[in-house]
Short mmCIF file of C-alpha atoms and ligand atoms in Angstrom, two decimals:
data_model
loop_
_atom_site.label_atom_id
_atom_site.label_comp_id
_atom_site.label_asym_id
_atom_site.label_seq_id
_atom_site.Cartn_x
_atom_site.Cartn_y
_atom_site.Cartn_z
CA UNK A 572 0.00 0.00 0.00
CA UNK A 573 1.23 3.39 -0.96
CA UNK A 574 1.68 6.49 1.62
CA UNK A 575 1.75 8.85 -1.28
CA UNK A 576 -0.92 11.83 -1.32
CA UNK A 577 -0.52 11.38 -4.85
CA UNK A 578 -2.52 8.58 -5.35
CA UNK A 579 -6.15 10.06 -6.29
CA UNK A 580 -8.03 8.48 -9.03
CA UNK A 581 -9.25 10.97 -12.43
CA UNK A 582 -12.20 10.65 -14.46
CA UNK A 583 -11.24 9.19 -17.83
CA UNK A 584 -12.98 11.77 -19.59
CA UNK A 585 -11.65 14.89 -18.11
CA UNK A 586 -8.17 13.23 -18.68
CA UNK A 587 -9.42 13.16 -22.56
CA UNK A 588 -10.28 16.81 -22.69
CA UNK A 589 -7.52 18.10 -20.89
CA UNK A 590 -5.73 16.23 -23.03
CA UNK A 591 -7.47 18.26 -25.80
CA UNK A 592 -6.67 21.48 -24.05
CA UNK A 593 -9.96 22.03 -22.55
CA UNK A 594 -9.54 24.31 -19.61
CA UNK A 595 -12.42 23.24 -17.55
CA UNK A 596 -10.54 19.71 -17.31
CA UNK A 597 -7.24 21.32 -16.77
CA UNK A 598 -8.70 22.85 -14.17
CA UNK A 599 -9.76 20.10 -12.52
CA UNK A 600 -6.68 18.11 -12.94
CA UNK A 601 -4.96 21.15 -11.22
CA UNK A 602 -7.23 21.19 -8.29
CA UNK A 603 -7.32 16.99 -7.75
CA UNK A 604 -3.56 17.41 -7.28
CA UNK A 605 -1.59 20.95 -6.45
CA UNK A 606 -1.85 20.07 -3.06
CA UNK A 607 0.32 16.78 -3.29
CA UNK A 608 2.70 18.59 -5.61
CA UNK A 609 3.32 21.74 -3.75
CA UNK A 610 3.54 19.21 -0.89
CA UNK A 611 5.91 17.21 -2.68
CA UNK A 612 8.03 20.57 -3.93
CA UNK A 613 7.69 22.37 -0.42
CA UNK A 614 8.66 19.48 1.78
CA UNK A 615 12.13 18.92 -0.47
CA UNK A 616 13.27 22.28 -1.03
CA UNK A 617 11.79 23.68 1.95
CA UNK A 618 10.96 26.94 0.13
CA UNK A 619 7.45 28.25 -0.50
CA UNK A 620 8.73 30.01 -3.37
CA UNK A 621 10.83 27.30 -4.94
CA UNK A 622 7.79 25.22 -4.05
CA UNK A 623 5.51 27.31 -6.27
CA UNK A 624 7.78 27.74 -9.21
CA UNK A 625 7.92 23.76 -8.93
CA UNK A 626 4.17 23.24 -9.08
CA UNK A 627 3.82 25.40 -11.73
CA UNK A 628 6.08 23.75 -14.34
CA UNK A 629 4.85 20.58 -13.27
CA UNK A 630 1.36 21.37 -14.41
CA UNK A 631 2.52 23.22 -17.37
CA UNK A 632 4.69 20.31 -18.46
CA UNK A 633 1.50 18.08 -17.80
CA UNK A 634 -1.04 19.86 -20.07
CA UNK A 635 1.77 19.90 -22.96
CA UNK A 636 3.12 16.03 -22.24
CA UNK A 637 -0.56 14.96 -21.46
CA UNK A 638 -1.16 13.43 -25.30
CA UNK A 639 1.94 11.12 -24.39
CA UNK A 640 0.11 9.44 -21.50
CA UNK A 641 -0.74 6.39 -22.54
CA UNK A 642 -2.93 5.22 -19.38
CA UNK A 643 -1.05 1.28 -19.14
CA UNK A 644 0.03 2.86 -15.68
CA UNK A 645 -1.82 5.19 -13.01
CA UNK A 646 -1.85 8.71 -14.21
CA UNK A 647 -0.86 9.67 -10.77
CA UNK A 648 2.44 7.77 -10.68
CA UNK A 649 3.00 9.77 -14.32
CA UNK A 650 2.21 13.14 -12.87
CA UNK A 651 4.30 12.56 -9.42
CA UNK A 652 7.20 11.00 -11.69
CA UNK A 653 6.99 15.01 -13.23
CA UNK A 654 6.72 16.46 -10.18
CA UNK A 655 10.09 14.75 -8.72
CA UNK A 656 11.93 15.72 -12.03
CA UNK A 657 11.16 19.25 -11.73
CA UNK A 658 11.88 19.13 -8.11
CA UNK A 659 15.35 17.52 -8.84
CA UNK A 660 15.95 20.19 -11.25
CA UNK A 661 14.65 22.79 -9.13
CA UNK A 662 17.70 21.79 -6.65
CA UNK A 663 20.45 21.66 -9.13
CA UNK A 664 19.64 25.32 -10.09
CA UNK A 665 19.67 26.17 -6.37
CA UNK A 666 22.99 24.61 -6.06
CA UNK A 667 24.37 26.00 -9.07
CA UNK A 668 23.46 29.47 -8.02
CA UNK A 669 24.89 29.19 -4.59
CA UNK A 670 28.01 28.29 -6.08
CA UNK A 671 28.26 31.19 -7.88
CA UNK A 672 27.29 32.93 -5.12
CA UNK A 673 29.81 31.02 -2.35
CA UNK A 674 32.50 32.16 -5.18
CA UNK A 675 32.23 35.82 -3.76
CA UNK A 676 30.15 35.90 -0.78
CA UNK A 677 29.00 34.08 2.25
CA UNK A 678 25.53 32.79 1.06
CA UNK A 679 22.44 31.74 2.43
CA UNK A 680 23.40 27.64 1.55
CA UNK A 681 26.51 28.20 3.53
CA UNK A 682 25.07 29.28 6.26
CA UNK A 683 22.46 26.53 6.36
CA UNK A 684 25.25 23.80 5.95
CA UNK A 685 26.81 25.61 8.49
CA UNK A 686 24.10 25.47 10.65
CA UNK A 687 24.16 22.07 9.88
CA UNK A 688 27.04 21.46 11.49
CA UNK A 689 26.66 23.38 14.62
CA UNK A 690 23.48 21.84 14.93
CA UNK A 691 21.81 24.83 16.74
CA UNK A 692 18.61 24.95 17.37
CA UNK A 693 16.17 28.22 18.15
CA UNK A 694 14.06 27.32 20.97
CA UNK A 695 11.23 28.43 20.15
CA UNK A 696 10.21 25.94 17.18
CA UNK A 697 11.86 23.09 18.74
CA UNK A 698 9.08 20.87 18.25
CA UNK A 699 8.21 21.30 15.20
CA UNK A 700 9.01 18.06 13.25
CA UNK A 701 8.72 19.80 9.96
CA UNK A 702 11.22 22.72 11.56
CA UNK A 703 13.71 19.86 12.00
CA UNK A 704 13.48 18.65 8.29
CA UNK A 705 14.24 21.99 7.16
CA UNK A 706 17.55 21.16 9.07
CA UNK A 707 18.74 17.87 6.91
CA UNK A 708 20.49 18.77 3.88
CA UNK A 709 18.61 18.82 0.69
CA UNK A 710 19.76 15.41 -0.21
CA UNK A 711 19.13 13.54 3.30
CA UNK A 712 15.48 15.37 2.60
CA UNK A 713 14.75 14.69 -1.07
CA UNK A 714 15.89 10.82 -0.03
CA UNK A 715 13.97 10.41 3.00
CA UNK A 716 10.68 11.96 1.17
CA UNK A 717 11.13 9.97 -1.65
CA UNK A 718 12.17 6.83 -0.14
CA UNK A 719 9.66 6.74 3.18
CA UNK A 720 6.55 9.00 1.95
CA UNK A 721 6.61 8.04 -1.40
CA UNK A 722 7.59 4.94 -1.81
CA UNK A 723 10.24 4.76 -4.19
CA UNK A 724 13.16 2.39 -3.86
CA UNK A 725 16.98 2.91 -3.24
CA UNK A 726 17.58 1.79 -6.77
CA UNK A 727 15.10 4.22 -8.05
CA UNK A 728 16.20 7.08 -5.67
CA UNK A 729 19.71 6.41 -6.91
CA UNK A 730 19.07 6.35 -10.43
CA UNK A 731 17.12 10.05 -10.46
CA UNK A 732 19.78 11.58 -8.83
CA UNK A 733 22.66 9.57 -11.25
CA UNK A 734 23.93 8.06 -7.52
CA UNK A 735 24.19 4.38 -6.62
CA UNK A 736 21.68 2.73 -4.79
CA UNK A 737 23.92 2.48 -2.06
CA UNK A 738 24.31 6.54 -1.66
CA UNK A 739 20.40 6.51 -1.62
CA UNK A 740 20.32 4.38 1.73
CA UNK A 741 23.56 5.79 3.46
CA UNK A 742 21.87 9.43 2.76
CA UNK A 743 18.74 8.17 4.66
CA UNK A 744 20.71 6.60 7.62
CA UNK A 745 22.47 9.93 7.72
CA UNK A 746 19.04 11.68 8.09
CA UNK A 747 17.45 9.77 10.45
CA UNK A 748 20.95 9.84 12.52
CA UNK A 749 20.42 13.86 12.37
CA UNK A 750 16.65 13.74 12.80
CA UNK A 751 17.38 11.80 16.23
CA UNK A 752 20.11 13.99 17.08
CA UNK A 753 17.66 17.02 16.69
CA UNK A 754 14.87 15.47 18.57
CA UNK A 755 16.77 14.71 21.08
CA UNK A 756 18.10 18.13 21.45
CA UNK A 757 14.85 19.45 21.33
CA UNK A 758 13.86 17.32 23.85
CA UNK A 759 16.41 18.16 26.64
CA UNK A 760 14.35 21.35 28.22
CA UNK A 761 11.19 20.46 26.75
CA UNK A 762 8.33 17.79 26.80
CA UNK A 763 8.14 16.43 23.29
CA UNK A 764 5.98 14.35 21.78
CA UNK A 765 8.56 11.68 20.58
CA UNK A 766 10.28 11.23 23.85
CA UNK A 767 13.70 10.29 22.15
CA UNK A 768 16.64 8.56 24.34
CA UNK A 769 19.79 11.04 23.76
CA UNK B 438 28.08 -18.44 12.79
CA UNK B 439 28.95 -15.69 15.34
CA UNK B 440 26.26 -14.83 17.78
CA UNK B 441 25.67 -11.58 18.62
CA UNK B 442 26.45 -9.74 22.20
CA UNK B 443 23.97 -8.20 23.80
CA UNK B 444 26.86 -5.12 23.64
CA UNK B 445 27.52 -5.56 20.00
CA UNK B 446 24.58 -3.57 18.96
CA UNK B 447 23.35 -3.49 15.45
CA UNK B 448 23.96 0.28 13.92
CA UNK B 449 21.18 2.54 12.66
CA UNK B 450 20.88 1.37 8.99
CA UNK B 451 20.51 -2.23 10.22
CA UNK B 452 17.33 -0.85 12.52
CA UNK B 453 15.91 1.20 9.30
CA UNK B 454 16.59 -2.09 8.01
CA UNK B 455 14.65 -4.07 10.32
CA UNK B 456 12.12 -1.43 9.86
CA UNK B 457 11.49 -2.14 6.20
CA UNK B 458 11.18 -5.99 6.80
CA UNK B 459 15.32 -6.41 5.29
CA UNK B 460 18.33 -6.99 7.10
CA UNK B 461 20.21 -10.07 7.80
CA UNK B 462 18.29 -13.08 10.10
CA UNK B 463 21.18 -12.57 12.73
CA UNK B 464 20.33 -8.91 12.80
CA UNK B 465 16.80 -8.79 13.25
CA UNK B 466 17.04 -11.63 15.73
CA UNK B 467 19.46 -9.15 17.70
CA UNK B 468 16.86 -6.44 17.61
CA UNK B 469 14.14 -8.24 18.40
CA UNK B 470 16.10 -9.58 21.93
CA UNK B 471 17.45 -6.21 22.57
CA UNK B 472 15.41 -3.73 24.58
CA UNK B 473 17.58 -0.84 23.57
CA UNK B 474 17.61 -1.75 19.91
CA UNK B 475 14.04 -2.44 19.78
CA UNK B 476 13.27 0.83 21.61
CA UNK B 477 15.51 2.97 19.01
CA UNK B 478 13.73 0.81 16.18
CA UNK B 479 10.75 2.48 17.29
CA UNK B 480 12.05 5.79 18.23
CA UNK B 481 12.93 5.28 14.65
CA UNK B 482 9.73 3.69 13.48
CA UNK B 483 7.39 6.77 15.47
CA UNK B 484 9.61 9.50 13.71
CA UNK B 485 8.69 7.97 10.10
CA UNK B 486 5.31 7.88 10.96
CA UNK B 487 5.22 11.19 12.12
CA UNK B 488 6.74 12.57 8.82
CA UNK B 489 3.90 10.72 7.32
CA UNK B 490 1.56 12.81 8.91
CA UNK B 491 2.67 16.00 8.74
CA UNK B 492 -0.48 17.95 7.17
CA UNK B 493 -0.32 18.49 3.32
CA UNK B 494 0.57 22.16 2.09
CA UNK B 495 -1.77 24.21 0.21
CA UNK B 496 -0.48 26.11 -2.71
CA UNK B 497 -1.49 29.97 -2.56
CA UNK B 498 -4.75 30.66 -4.64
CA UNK B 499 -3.24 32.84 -7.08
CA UNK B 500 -0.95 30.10 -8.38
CA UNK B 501 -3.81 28.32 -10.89
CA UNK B 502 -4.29 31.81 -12.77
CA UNK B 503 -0.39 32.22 -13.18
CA UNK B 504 -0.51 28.83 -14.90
CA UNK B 505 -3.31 29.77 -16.59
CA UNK B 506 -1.94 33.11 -18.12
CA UNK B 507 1.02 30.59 -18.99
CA UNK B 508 -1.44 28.59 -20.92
CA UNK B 509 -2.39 31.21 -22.67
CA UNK B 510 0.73 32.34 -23.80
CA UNK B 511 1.99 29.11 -25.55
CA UNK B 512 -0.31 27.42 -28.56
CA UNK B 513 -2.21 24.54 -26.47
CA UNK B 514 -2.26 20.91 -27.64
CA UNK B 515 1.46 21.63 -29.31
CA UNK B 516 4.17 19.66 -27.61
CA UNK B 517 6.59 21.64 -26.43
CA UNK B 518 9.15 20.03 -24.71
CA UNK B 519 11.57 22.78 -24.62
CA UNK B 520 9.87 25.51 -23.38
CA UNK B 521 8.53 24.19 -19.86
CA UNK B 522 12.49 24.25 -18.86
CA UNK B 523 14.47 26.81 -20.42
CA UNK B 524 12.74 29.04 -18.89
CA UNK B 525 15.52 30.11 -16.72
CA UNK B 526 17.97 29.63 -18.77
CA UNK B 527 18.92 30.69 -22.45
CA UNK B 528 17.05 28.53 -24.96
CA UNK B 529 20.14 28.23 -27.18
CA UNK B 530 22.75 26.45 -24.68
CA UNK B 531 19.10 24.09 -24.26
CA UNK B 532 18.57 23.57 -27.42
CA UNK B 533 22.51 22.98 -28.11
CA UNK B 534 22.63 20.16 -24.77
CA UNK B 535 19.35 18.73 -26.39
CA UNK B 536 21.07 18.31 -29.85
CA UNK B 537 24.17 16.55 -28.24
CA UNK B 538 21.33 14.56 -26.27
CA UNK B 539 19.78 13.36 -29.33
CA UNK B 540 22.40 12.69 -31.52
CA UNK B 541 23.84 10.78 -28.57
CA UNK B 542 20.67 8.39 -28.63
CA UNK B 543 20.49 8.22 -32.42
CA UNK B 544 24.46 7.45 -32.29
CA UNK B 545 23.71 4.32 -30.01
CA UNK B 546 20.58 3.40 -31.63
CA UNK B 547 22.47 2.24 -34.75
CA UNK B 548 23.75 -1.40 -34.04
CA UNK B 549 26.46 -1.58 -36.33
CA UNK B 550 28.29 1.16 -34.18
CA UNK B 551 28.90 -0.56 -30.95
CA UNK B 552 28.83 -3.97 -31.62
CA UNK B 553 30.59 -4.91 -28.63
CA UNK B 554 28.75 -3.43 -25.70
CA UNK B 555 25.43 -5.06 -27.69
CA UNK B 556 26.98 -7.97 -27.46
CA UNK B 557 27.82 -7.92 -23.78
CA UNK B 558 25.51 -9.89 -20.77
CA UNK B 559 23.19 -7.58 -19.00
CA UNK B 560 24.92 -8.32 -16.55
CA UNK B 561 28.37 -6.88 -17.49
CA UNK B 562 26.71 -4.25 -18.61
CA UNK B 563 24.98 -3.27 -15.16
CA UNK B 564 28.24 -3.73 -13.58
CA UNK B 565 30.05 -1.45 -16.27
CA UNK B 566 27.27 1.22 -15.47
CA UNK B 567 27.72 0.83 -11.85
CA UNK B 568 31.14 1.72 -11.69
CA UNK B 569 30.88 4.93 -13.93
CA UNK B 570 28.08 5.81 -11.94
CA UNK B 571 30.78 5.59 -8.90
CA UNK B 572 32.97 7.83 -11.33
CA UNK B 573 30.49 10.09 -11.64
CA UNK B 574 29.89 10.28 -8.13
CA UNK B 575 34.14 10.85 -7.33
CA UNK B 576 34.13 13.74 -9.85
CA UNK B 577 31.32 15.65 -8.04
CA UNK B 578 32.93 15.13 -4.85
CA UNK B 579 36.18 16.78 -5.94
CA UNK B 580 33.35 19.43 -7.78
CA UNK B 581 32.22 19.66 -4.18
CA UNK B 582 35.50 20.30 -2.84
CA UNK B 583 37.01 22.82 -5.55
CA UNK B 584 33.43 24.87 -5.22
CA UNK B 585 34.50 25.11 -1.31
CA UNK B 586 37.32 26.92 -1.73
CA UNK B 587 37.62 30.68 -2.55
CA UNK B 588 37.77 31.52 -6.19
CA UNK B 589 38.13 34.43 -8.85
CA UNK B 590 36.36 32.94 -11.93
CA UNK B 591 36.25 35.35 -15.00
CA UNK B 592 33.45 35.93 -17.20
CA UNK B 593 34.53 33.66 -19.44
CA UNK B 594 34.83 30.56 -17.70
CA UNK B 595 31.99 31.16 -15.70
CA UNK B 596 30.38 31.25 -19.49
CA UNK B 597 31.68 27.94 -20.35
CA UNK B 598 30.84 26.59 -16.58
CA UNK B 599 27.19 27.69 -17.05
CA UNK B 600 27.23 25.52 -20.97
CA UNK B 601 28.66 22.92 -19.31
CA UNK B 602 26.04 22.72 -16.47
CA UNK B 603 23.30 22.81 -19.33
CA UNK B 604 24.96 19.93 -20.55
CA UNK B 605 24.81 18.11 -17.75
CA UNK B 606 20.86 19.04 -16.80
CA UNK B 607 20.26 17.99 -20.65
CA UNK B 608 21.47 14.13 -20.13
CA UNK B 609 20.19 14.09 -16.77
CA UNK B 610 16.67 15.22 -18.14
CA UNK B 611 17.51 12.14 -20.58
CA UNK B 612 18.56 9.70 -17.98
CA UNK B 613 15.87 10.44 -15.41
CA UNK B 614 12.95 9.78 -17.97
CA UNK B 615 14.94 6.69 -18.90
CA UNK B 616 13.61 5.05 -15.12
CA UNK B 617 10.29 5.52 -16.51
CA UNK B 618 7.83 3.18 -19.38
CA UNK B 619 9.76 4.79 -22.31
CA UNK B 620 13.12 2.87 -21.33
CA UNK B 621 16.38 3.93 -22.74
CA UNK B 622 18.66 0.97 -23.34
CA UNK B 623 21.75 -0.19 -21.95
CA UNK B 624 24.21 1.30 -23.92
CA UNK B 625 22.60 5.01 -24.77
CA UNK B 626 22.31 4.75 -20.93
CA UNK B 627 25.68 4.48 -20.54
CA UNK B 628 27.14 6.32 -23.64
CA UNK B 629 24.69 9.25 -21.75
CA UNK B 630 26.60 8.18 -18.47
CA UNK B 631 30.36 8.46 -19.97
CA UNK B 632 29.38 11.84 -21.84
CA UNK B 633 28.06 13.46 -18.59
CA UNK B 634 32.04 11.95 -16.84
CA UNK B 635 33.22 13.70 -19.54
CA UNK B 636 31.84 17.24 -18.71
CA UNK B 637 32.58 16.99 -14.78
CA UNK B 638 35.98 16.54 -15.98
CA UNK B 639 35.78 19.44 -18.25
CA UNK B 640 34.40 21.48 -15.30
CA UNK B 641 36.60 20.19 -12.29
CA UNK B 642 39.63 21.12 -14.97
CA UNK B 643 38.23 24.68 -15.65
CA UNK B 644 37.64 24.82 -11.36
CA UNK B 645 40.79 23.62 -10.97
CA UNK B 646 43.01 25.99 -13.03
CA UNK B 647 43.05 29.07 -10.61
CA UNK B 648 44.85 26.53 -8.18
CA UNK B 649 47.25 24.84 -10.22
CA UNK B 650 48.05 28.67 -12.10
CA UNK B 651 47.07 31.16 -9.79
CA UNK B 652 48.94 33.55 -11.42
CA UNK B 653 46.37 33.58 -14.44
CA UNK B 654 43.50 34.62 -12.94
CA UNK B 655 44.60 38.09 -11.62
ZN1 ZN C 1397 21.17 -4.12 20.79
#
């Protein structure tokens, strides 16, 4: 059984006439599943913005792909398979650009790895699971999303990102060492809900 | 066989392990007799679940018209592959990476030009793409490392770098659509594979040259 909020069944016949360019259908493809792509987007990059620019060319690839579907697999596995391409694109243009910007300045991914390192964290939003994933690296998060919410394999994982199967599973050990190291931190002045042993 | 101490406890990929229903025998047999492994499986297990809950995000409401005024923009029904992802970018480095993409796959697709790799077990073949997959992953490591240290790049190279990079996003685009129904084979797979070592080690050399001539770049 799949955890993915991706897995929604369409109506055959709006898939036809969005597939025709019919707006009405478009717009009811968009609405049966923005939500699980701007989940999807947000939760890897951790950026709202990112997260937007990521649902939009998914949906815009969609509508101009849509004729390829052929419908001998679930649309929503098709769609989703978009969604993680643009999202993996998404992160090499991030990276790109904050090499270029590391080149001359002190940027905002530095800081974040360095963060990383230091493993502070504010007070205030201890708790907050989703706080905490914002502190993995973009690779321990796009594996750990992929691999336990969505369902794909190491070997799968591995392959999107041109990586062995083997970097796939050591990334998500790394996370889930991290995650535990957070929640445990988190959990030294205040009552959690995971009560983790540090 | 060696048994396991209750002190020799199993590290955290052998509990995500346990957790997925893998792992050796000896290992989950260890967990499931040790109360501090158990626990941290879980720990472990509770954490997953909780990531599995956290509440779906809602995309602002403004976002369908945007794609909508996209729509409108482009001819609808018309493929076009292109445009979705050059957006950022200049469409002529695209459309240049695409070319090499293509020809690349039409290159392979001819039988008569590699008949040894066709010839070769599946097998071999896996084991060849493996290892330049390993390559692959040592060049971005030193990539990793150069783009860590301070550097003066010049207009130029940074030109080149940014060609070379569309390169690269071009055969990726190629090889991550080749996981899905419209399968690439083995050996465009891996002639798309030895192309993209090719450019890291065009780009580590261009990140490289400020170190080995320092002089040059001032
Ligand atoms: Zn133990």
């Amino acid at each position: 059984m799949t955890t993915s909020s991706f897995a929604i069944p369409v109506d055959d016949l709006a898939l036809a006439r969005a597939r025709k360019g019919n707006r009405d259908a478009q717009a009811y493809l968009y609405r049966s599943f923005a939500t699980p792509v701007y989940s999807l987007a947000y939760r890897i990059c951790a950026s709202k913005a990112d997260a937007e620019d990521i649902t939009q060319d998914t949906f815009i690839e969609l509508f101009a792909k849509l004729h390829q579907f052929r419908g001998d697999s679930p649309f929503w596995g098709w769609l989703r398979r978009i969604a993680v391409n643009k999202t993996l694109m998404k992160l090499r243009q991030r990276k790109q650009l904050a090499e270029q910007a590391e080149a001359t300045e002190h940027s905002e991914a530095a800081e974040a790895e360095l963060n990383e390192t230091t493993g502070e964290v504010p007070e205030l939003v201890q708790r907050d699971l989703e706080y905490l994933l914002g502190h993995l690296s973009e690779t321990a998060r796009l594996v750990v999303w992929l691999y336990d919410i969505e369902g794909y394999t190491h070997q799968e994982i591995g392959a999107m990102m041109q990586k062995t199967s083997s970097f796939s599973k050591s990334q998500r050990s790394r996370a889930y060492a991290r995650l535990r190291d957070l929640l445990c931190k988190s959990n030294q002045n205040t009552t959690t809900l995971i009560s983790q042993r540090c | 066989m060696q048994k396991q101490s209750e002190h020799d406890h199993v590290d955290l990929a052998a509990l995500l392990d346990y957790l997925d229903g893998a792992g050796s025998e000896s290992q989950r047999a260890h967990i499931r007799n040790c109360a501090q492994c158990l626990n941290q499986t879980l720990e472990l297990s509770e954490t997953r679940t909780r990531l599995r809950h956290l509440p779906p995000m809602q995309p602002p409401p403004e976002l369908w018209s945007r794609i909508e005024n996209e729509l409108d923009e482009k001819p609808t029904g018309v493929p076009d592959k292109l445009d979705a992802w050059a957006r950022p970018r200049g469409w002529m480095a695209v459309a240049a990476s695409l070319l090499l993409v293509f020809t690349l796959v039409i290159f392979q697709q001819q039988p008569s030009t590699a008949p040894a790799l066709a010839q070769a077990p599946a097998a071999a073949s896996d084991e060849r793409y493996q290892d330049l997959l390993m390559q692959s992953q040592q060049l971005e490591n030193t990539l990793a490392y150069l783009n860590r240290q301070p550097q003066v790049i010049t207009l130029g190279v940074a030109g080149q770098l940014d060609e070379i990079s569309n390169s690269i996003a071009a055969i990726d685009f190629a090889l991550m659509n080749s996981n899905s129904e419209q399968a690439l084979d083995a050996q465009t797979r891996e002639a798309l594979m030895r192309e993209r070592i090719q450019l890291l080690k065009q780009m580590v050399e261009y990140k490289a040259q400020p170190f080995l001539n320092p002089v040059q770049s001032f």
